[in-house]
CSV table of C-alpha atoms and ligand atoms in Angstrom, one decimal:
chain,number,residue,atom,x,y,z
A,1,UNK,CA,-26.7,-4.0,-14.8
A,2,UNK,CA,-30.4,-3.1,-14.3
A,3,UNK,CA,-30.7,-3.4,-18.4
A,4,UNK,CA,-29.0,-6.9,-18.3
A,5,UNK,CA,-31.6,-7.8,-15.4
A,6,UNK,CA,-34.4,-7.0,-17.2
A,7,UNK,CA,-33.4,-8.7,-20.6
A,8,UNK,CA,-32.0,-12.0,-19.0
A,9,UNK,CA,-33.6,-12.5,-15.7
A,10,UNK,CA,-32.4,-12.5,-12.4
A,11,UNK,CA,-30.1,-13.7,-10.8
A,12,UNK,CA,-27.4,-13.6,-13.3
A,13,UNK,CA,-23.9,-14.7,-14.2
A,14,UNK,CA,-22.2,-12.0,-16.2
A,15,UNK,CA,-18.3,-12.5,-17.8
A,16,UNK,CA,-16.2,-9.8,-19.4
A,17,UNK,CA,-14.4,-11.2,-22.5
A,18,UNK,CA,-11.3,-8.9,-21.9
A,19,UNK,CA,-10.6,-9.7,-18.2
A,20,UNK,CA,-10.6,-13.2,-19.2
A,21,UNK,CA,-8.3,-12.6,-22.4
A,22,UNK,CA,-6.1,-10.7,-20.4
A,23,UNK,CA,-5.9,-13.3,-17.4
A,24,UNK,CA,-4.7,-16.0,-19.7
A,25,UNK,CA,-2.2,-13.7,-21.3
A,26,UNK,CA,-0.7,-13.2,-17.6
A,27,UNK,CA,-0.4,-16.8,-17.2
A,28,UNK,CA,0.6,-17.9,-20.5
A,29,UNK,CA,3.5,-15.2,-19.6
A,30,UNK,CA,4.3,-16.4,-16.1
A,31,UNK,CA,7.9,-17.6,-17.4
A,32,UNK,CA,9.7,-17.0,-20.0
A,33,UNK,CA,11.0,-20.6,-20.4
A,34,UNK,CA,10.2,-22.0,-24.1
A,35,UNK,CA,8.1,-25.1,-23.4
A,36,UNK,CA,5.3,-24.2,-21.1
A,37,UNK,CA,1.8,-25.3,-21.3
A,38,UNK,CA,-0.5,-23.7,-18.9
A,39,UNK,CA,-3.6,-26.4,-18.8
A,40,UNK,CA,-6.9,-24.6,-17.7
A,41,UNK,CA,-8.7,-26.2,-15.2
A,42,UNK,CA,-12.2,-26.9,-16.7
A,43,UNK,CA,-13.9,-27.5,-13.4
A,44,UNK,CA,-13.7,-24.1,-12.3
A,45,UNK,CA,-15.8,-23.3,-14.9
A,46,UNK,CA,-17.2,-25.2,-18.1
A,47,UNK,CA,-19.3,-22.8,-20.6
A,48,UNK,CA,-17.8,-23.9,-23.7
A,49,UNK,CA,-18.4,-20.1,-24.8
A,50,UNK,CA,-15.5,-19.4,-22.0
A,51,UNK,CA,-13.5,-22.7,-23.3
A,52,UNK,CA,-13.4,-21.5,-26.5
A,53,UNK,CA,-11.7,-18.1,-25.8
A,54,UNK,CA,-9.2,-19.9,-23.6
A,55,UNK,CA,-8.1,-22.1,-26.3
A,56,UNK,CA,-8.1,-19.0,-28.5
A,57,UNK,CA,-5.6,-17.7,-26.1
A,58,UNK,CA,-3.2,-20.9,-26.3
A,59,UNK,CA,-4.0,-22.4,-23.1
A,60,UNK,CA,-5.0,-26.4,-23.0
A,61,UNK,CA,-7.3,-28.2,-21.3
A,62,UNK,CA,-6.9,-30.0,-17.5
A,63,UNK,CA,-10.2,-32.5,-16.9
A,64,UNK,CA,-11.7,-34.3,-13.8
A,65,UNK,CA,-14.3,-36.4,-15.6
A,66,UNK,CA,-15.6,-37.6,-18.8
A,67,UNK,CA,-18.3,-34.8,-18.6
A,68,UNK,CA,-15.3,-31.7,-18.5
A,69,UNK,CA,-13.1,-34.2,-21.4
A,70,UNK,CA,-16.7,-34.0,-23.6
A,71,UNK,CA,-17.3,-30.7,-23.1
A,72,UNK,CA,-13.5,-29.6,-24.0
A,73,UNK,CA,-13.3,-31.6,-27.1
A,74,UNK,CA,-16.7,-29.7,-28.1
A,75,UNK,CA,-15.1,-26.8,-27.3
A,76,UNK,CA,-12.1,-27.6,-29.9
A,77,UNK,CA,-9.0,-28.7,-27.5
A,78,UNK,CA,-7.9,-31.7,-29.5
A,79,UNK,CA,-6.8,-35.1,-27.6
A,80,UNK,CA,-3.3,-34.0,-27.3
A,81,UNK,CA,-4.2,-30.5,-25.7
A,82,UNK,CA,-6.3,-32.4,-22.9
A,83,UNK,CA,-5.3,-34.1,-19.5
A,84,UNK,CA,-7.2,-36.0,-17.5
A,85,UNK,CA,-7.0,-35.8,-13.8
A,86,UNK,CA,-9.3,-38.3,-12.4
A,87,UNK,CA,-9.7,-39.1,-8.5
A,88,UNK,CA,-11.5,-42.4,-7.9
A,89,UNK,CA,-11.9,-43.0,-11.6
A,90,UNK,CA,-14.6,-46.0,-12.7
A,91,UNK,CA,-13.4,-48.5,-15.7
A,92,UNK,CA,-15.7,-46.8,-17.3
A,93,UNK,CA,-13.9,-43.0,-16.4
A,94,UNK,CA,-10.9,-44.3,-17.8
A,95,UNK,CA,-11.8,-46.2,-20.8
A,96,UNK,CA,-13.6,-42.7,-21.7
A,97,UNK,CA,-10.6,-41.2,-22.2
A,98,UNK,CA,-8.6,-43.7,-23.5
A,99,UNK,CA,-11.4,-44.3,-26.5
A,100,UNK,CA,-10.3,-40.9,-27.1
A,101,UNK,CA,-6.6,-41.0,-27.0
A,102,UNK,CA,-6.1,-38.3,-24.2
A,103,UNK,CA,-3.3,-38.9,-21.4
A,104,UNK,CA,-4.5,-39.5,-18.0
A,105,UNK,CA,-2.6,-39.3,-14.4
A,106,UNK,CA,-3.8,-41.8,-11.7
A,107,UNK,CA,-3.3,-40.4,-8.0
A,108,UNK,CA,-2.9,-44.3,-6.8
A,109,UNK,CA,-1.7,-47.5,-7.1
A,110,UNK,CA,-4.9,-49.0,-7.4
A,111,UNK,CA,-6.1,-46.7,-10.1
A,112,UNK,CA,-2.3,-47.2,-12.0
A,113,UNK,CA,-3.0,-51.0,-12.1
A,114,UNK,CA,-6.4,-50.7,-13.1
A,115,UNK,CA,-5.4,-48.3,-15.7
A,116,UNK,CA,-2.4,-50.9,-17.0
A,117,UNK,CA,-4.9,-53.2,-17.5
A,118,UNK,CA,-7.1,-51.3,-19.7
A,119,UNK,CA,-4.4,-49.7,-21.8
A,120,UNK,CA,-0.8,-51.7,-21.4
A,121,UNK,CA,1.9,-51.2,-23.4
A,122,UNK,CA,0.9,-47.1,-23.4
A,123,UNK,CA,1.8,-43.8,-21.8
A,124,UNK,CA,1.0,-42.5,-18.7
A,125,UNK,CA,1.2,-40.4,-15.7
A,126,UNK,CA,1.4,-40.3,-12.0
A,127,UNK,CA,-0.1,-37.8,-9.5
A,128,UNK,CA,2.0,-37.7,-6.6
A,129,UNK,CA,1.3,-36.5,-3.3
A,130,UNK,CA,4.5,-34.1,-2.3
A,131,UNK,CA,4.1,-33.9,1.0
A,132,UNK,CA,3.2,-30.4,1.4
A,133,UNK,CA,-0.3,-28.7,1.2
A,134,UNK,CA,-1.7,-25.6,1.1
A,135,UNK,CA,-5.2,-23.7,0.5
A,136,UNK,CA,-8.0,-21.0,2.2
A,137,UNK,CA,-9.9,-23.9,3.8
A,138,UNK,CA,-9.0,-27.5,4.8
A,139,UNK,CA,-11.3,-28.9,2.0
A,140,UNK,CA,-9.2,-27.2,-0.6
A,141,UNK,CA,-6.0,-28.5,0.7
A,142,UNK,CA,-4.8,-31.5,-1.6
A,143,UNK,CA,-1.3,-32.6,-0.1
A,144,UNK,CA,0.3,-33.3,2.5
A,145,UNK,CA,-1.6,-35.5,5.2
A,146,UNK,CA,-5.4,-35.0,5.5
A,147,UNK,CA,-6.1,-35.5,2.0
A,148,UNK,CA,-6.9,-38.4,-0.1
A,149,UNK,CA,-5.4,-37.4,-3.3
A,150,UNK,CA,-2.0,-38.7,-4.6
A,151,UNK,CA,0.3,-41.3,-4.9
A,152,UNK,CA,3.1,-41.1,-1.5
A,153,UNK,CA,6.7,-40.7,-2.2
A,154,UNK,CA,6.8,-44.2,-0.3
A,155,UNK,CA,5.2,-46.1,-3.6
A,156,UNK,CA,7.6,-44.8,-5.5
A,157,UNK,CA,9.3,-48.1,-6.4
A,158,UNK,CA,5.8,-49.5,-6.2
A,159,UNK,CA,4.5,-47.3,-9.3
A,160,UNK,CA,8.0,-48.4,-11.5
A,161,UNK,CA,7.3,-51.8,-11.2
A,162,UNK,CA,3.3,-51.8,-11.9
A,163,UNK,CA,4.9,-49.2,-15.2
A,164,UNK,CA,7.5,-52.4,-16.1
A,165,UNK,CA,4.5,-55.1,-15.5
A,166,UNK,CA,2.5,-53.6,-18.0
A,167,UNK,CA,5.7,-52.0,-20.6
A,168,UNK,CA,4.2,-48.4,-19.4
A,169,UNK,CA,6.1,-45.5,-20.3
A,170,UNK,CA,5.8,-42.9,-17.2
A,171,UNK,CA,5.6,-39.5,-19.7
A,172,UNK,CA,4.7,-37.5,-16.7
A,173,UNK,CA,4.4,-36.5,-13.7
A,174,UNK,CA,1.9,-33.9,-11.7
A,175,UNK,CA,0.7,-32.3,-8.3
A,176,UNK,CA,-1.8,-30.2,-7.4
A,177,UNK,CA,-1.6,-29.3,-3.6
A,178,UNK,CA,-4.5,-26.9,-3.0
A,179,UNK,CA,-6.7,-24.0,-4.2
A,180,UNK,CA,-6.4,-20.3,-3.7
A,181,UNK,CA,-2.3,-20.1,-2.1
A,182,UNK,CA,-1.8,-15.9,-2.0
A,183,UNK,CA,1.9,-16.6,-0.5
A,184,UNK,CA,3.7,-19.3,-3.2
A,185,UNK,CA,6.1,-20.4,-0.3
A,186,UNK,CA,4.3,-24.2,-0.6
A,187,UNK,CA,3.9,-24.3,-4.0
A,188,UNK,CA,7.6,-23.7,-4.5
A,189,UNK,CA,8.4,-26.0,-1.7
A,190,UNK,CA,6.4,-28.9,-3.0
A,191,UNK,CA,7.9,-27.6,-6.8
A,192,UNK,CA,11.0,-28.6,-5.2
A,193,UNK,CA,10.1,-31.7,-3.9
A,194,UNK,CA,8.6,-32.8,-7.4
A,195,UNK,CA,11.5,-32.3,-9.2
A,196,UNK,CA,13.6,-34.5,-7.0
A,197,UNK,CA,10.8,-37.2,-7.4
A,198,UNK,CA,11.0,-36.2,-11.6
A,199,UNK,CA,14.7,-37.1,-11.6
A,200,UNK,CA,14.1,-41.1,-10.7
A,201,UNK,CA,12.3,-41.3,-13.9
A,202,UNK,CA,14.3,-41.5,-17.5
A,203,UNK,CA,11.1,-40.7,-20.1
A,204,UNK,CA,9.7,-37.4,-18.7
A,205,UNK,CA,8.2,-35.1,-21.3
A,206,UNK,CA,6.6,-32.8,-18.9
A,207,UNK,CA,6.0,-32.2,-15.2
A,208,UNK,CA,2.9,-30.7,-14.3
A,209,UNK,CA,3.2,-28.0,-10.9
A,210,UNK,CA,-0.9,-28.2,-11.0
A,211,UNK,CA,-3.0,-25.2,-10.0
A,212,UNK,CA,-4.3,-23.3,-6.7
A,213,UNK,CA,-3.0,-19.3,-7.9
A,214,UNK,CA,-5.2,-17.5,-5.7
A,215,UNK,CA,-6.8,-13.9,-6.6
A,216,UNK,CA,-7.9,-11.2,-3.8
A,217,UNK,CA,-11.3,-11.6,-3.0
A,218,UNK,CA,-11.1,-8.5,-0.5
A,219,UNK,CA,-10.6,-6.4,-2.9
A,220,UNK,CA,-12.7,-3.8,-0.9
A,221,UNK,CA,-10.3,-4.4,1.6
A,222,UNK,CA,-7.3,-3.6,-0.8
A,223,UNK,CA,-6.1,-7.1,-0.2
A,224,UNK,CA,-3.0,-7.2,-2.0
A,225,UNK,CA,-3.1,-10.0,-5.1
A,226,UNK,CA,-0.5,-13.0,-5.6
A,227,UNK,CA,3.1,-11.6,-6.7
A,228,UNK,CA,3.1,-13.5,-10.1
A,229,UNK,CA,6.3,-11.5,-11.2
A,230,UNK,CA,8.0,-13.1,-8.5
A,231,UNK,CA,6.6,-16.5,-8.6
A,232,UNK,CA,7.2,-16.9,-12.5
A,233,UNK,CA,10.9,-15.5,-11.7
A,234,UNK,CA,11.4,-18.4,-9.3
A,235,UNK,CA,9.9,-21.1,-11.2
A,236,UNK,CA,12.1,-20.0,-14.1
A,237,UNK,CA,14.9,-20.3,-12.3
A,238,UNK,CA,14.0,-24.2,-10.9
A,239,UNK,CA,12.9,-25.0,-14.5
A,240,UNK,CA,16.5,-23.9,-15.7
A,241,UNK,CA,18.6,-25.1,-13.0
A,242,UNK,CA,16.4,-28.8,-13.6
A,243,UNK,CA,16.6,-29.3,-17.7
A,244,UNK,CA,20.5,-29.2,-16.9
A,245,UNK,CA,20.2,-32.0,-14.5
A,246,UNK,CA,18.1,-33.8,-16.4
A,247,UNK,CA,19.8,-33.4,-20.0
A,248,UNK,CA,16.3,-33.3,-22.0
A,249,UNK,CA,14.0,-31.0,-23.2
A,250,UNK,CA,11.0,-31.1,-20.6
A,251,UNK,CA,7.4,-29.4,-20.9
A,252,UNK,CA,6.2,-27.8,-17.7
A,253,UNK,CA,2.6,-27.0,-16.9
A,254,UNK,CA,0.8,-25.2,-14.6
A,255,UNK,CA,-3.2,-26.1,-14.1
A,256,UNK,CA,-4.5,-22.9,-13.1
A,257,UNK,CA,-8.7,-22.9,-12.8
A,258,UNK,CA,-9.7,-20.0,-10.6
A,259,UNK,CA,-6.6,-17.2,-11.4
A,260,UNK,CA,-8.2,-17.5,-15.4
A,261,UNK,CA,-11.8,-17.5,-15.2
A,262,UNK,CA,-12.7,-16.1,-11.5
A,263,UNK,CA,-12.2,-12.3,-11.5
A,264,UNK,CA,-14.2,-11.8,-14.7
A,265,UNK,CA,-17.5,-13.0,-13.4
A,266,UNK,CA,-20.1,-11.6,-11.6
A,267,UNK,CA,-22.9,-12.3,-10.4
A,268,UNK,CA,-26.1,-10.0,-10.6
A,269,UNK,CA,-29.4,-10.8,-8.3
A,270,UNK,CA,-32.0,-8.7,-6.3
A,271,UNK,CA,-32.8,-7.9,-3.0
A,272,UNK,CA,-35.9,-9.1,-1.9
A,273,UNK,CA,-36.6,-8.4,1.6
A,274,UNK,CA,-34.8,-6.5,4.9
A,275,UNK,CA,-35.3,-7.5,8.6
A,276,UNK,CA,-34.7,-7.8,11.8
A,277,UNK,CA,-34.3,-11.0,14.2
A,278,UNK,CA,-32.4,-10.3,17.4
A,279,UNK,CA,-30.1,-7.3,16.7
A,280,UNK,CA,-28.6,-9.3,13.4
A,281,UNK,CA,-29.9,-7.1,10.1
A,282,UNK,CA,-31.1,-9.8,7.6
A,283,UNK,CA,-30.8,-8.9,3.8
A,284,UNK,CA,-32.4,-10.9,1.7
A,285,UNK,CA,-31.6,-11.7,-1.6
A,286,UNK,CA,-32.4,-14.3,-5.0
A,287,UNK,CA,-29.0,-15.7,-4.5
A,288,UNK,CA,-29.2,-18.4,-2.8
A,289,UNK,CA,-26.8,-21.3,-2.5
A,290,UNK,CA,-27.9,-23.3,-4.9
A,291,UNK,CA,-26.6,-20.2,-7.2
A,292,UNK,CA,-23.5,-19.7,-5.2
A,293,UNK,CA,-22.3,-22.3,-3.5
A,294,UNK,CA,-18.9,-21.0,-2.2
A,295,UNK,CA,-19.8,-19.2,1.2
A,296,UNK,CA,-21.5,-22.1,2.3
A,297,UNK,CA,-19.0,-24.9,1.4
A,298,UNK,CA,-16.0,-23.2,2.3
A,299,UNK,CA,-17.5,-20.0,4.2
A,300,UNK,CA,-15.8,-18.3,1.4
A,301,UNK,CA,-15.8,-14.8,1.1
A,302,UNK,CA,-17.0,-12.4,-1.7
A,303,UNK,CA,-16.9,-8.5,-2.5
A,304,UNK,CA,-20.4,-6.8,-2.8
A,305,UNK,CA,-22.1,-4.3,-4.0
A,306,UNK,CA,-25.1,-2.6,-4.0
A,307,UNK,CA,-26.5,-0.7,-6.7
A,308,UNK,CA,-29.2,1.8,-6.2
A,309,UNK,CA,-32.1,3.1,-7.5
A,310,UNK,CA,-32.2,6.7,-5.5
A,311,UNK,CA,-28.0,7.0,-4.9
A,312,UNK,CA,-29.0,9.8,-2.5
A,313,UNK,CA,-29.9,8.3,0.8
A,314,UNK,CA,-27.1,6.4,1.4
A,315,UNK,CA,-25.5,5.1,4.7
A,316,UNK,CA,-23.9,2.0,5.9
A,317,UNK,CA,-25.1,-1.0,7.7
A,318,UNK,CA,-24.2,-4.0,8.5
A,319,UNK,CA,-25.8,-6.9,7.4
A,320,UNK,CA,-26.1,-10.8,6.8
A,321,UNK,CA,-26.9,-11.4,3.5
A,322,UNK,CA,-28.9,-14.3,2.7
A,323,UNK,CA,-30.3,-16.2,-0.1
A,324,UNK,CA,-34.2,-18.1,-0.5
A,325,UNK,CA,-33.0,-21.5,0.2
A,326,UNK,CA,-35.1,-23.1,2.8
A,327,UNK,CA,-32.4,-23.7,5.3
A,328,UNK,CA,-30.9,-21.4,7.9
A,329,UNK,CA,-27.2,-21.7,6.6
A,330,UNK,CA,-28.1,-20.2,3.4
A,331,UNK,CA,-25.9,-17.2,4.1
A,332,UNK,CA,-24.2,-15.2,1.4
A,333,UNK,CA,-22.0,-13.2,4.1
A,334,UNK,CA,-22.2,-12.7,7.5
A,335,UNK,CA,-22.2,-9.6,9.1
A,336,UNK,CA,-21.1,-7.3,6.3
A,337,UNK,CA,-21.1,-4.0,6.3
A,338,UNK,CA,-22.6,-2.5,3.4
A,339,UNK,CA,-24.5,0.3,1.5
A,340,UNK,CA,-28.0,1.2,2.9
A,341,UNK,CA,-30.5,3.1,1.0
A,342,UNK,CA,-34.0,3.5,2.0
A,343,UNK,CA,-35.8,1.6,-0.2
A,344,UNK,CA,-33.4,-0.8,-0.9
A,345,UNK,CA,-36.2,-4.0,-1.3
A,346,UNK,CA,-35.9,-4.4,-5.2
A,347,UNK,CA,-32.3,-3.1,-5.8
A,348,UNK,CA,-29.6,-5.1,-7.0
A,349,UNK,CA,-26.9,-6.7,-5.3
A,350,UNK,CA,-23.2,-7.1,-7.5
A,351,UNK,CA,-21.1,-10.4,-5.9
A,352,UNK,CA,-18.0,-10.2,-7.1
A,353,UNK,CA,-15.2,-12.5,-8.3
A,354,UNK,CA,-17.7,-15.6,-8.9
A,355,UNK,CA,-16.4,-16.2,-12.8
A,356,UNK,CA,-14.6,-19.5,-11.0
A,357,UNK,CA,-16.3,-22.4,-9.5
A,358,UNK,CA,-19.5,-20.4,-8.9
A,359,UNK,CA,-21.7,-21.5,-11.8
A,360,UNK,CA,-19.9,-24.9,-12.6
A,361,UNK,CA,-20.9,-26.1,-8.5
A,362,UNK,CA,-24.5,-23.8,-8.7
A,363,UNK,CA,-27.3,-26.9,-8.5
A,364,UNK,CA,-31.1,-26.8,-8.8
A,365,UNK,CA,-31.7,-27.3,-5.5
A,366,UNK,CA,-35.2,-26.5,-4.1
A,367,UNK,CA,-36.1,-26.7,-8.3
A,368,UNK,CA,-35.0,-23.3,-8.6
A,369,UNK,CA,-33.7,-23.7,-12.4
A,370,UNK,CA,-30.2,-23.2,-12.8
A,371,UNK,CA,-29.5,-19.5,-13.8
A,372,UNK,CA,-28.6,-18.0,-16.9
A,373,UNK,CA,-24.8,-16.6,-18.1
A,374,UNK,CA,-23.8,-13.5,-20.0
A,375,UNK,CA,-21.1,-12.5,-22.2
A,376,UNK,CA,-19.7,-9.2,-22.5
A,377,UNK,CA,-17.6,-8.1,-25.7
A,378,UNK,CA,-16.9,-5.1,-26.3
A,379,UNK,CA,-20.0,-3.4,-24.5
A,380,UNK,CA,-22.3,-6.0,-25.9
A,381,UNK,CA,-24.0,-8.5,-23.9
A,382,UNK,CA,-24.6,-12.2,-25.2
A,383,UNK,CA,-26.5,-14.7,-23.8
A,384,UNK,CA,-24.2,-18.0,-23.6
A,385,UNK,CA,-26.1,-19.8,-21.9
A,386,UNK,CA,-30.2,-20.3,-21.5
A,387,UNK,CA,-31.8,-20.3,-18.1
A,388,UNK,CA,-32.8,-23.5,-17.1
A,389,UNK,CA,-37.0,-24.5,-16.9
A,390,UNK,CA,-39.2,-26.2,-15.2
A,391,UNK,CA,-39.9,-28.1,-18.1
A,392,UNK,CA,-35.9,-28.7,-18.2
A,393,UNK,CA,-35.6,-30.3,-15.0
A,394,UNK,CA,-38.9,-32.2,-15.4
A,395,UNK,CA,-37.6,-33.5,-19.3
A,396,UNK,CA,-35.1,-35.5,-17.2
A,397,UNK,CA,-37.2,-37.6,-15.6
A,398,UNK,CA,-39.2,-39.2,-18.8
A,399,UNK,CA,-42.4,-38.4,-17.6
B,1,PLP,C1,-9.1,-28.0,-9.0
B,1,PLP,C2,-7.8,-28.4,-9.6
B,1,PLP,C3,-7.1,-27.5,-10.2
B,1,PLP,C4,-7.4,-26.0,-10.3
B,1,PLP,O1,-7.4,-25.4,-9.0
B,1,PLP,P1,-7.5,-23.8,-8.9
B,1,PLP,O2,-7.5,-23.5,-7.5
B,1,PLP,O3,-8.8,-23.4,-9.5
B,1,PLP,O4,-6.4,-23.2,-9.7
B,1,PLP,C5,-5.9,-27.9,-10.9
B,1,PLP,N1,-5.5,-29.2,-10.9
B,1,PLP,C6,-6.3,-30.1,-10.2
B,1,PLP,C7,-5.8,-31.5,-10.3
B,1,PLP,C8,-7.4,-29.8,-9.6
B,1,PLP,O5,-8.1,-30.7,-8.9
């Protein structure tokens, strides 16, 4: 780690190539039914070093923007292997991807007419909302009431006749009803509910379940991961039980982001100071949250370690780690209890499980350049991508 520091800078984003292999094998086997396509969810992370081992490993693509549909073509997924997923999509969003001939889903009846317009006579999908939720925070929670994604079951015979309007053909349909569920009891609820909704439509190729498969962040707490052996069991069973209702061959999908690409990133800074304000131990670190954004969006929670330079002196305090972000919520974790060594200023500080939706939502806020991301393959580290400059963030602004 200290090697990696001094070779690329701190702080640091560092991915291991087999943990992210193996993750997309474990999805990729999550049933054993023939036509499923798991689609990775490019926001949760977009180095197209990263995209391209993904693709490698069979998975397609699942977009949010033109930015995540660009930077998955670069990475190789053709058209056909890309979905886009807009929310509150501009013309301009949507003539993006159809310019490029890749499917989209629209999440309402506003968005489906505007997208009939653009592209009649074509195929489409529909996001619907399935009534049920679920998530670790209420910002993460895309279903059910308090959320504005989704079409409602409601607009059903709305959406068929904006599809007859415009001669659409409704090829699919998809839901995604929240990020990080570690019980599936929602996901195969709202599964359920989806299917009911697939079966008033004649011209399915594939229903999409979307993503949300949590991973166990408390990992020092032995928190116990998702049963995926179970879940895959179930779904196979649904998937079964519906291609015999439905009399056609149907692709399913899954949109996993965070169970791919989370647990095999890292994230590597330094400690920088320890004090004392009013009995609450303050350790302070380079990783602030414009690095890291999670704790403070969501007050999510990370693993962490410490690593050493004199092992010997250790004990245990706890602590609030915090970053060098010039506001008082820039805190990393509050009141942790961790490693203390006596001269800790300078050492380095492992957060764990960032490899999803830590660099793709890191910013340059208070112009600290956006950091720099490592590879690891086989014991060798690669630098995928550059840190950001000064010069970087001044280029933009034409001066
Ligand atoms: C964010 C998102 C995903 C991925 O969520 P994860 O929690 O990372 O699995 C999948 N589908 C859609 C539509 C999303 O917005």
């Amino acid at each position: 780690m200290l090697e990696l520091i001094k070779e690329f800078g701190s702080p640091l984003y560092v991915y291991k190539e087999d943990i992210l292999r193996q993750k997309c094998i474990e999805i990729k086997n999550l049933v054993t039914y023939k036509n499923f396509v798991p689609h990775f969810s490019v926001k949760a992370n977009t180095n197209i070093h990263l995209l391209r081992i993904i693709r490698e490993e069979g998975l397609h693509a699942d977009t949010m923007s033109p930015g995540e549909i660009f930077m998955a073509l670069q990475a190789g997924f053709t058209s056909k292997e890309i979905f886009y997923v807009p929310n509150n999509a501009t013309k301009e969003d949507l003539k993006y991807a159809i310019d490029r001939n890749i499917l989209t889903s629209l999440d309402s009846l506003n968005q489906l007419k505007l997208y009939c317009l653009l592209n009649p006579n074509s195929e489409v999908a529909v996001r619907f909302n399935p009534g049920v939720g679920a998530g670790h925070h209420e910002k993460v929670v895309t279903a059910g009431k308090n959320t504005k994604f989704g079409i409602n079951l409601t607009d059903i015979e709305m959406v068929k006749v904006i599809l007859k309007q415009y001669n659409m053909t409704l090829v699919g349909i998809n839901q995604h009803i929240g990020s990080l569920f570690m019980d599936a009891d929602a996901f195969i609820q709202s599964t359920k509910y989806l299917l009911k909704i697939a079966l008033q439509f004649d011209n399915l190729k594939f229903i999409d379940l979307g993503g949300g498969f949590g991973i166990p962040y408390h990992k020092q707490n032995d928190e116990t991961p998702l049963d995926i052996k179970k879940l895959g069991k179930k779904l196979d069973k649904m998937f079964t039980e519906f291609t015999g209702l439905y009399k056609k061959d149907i692709q399913f999908r899954i949109e996993p982001g965070r169970y791919v690409v989370c647990e095999c990133g890292n994230l590597i800074g330094q400690i920088t100071d320890v004090k004392e304000n009013a009995n609450t131990m303050y350790l302070g670190t380079d990783i602030g949250f414009n690095v890291l954004a999670r704790p403070v969006m969501y007050n999510a929670y990370h693993d962490i370690d410490i690593l050493s330079k004199n092992e010997d002196t250790k004990n245990t305090k706890v602590m609030t780690v915090v970053g060098n972000i010039c506001e008082s919520g820039d805190i990393l974790a509050k009141d942790r209890c961790l490693p203390f060594y006596k001269n800790i200023i300078e050492d380095l500080i492992v957060v764990k499980d960032v490899g999803a939706y830590g660099y793709s939502m890191s910013s340059s806020y208070n112009t600290r350049p956006k950091c720099a991301e490592v590879l690891i393959t086989n014991d060798k580290a690669k630098l995928i991508r550059k840190r950001e400059t000064f010069e970087d963030i001044l280029a933009t602004m034409d001066v």
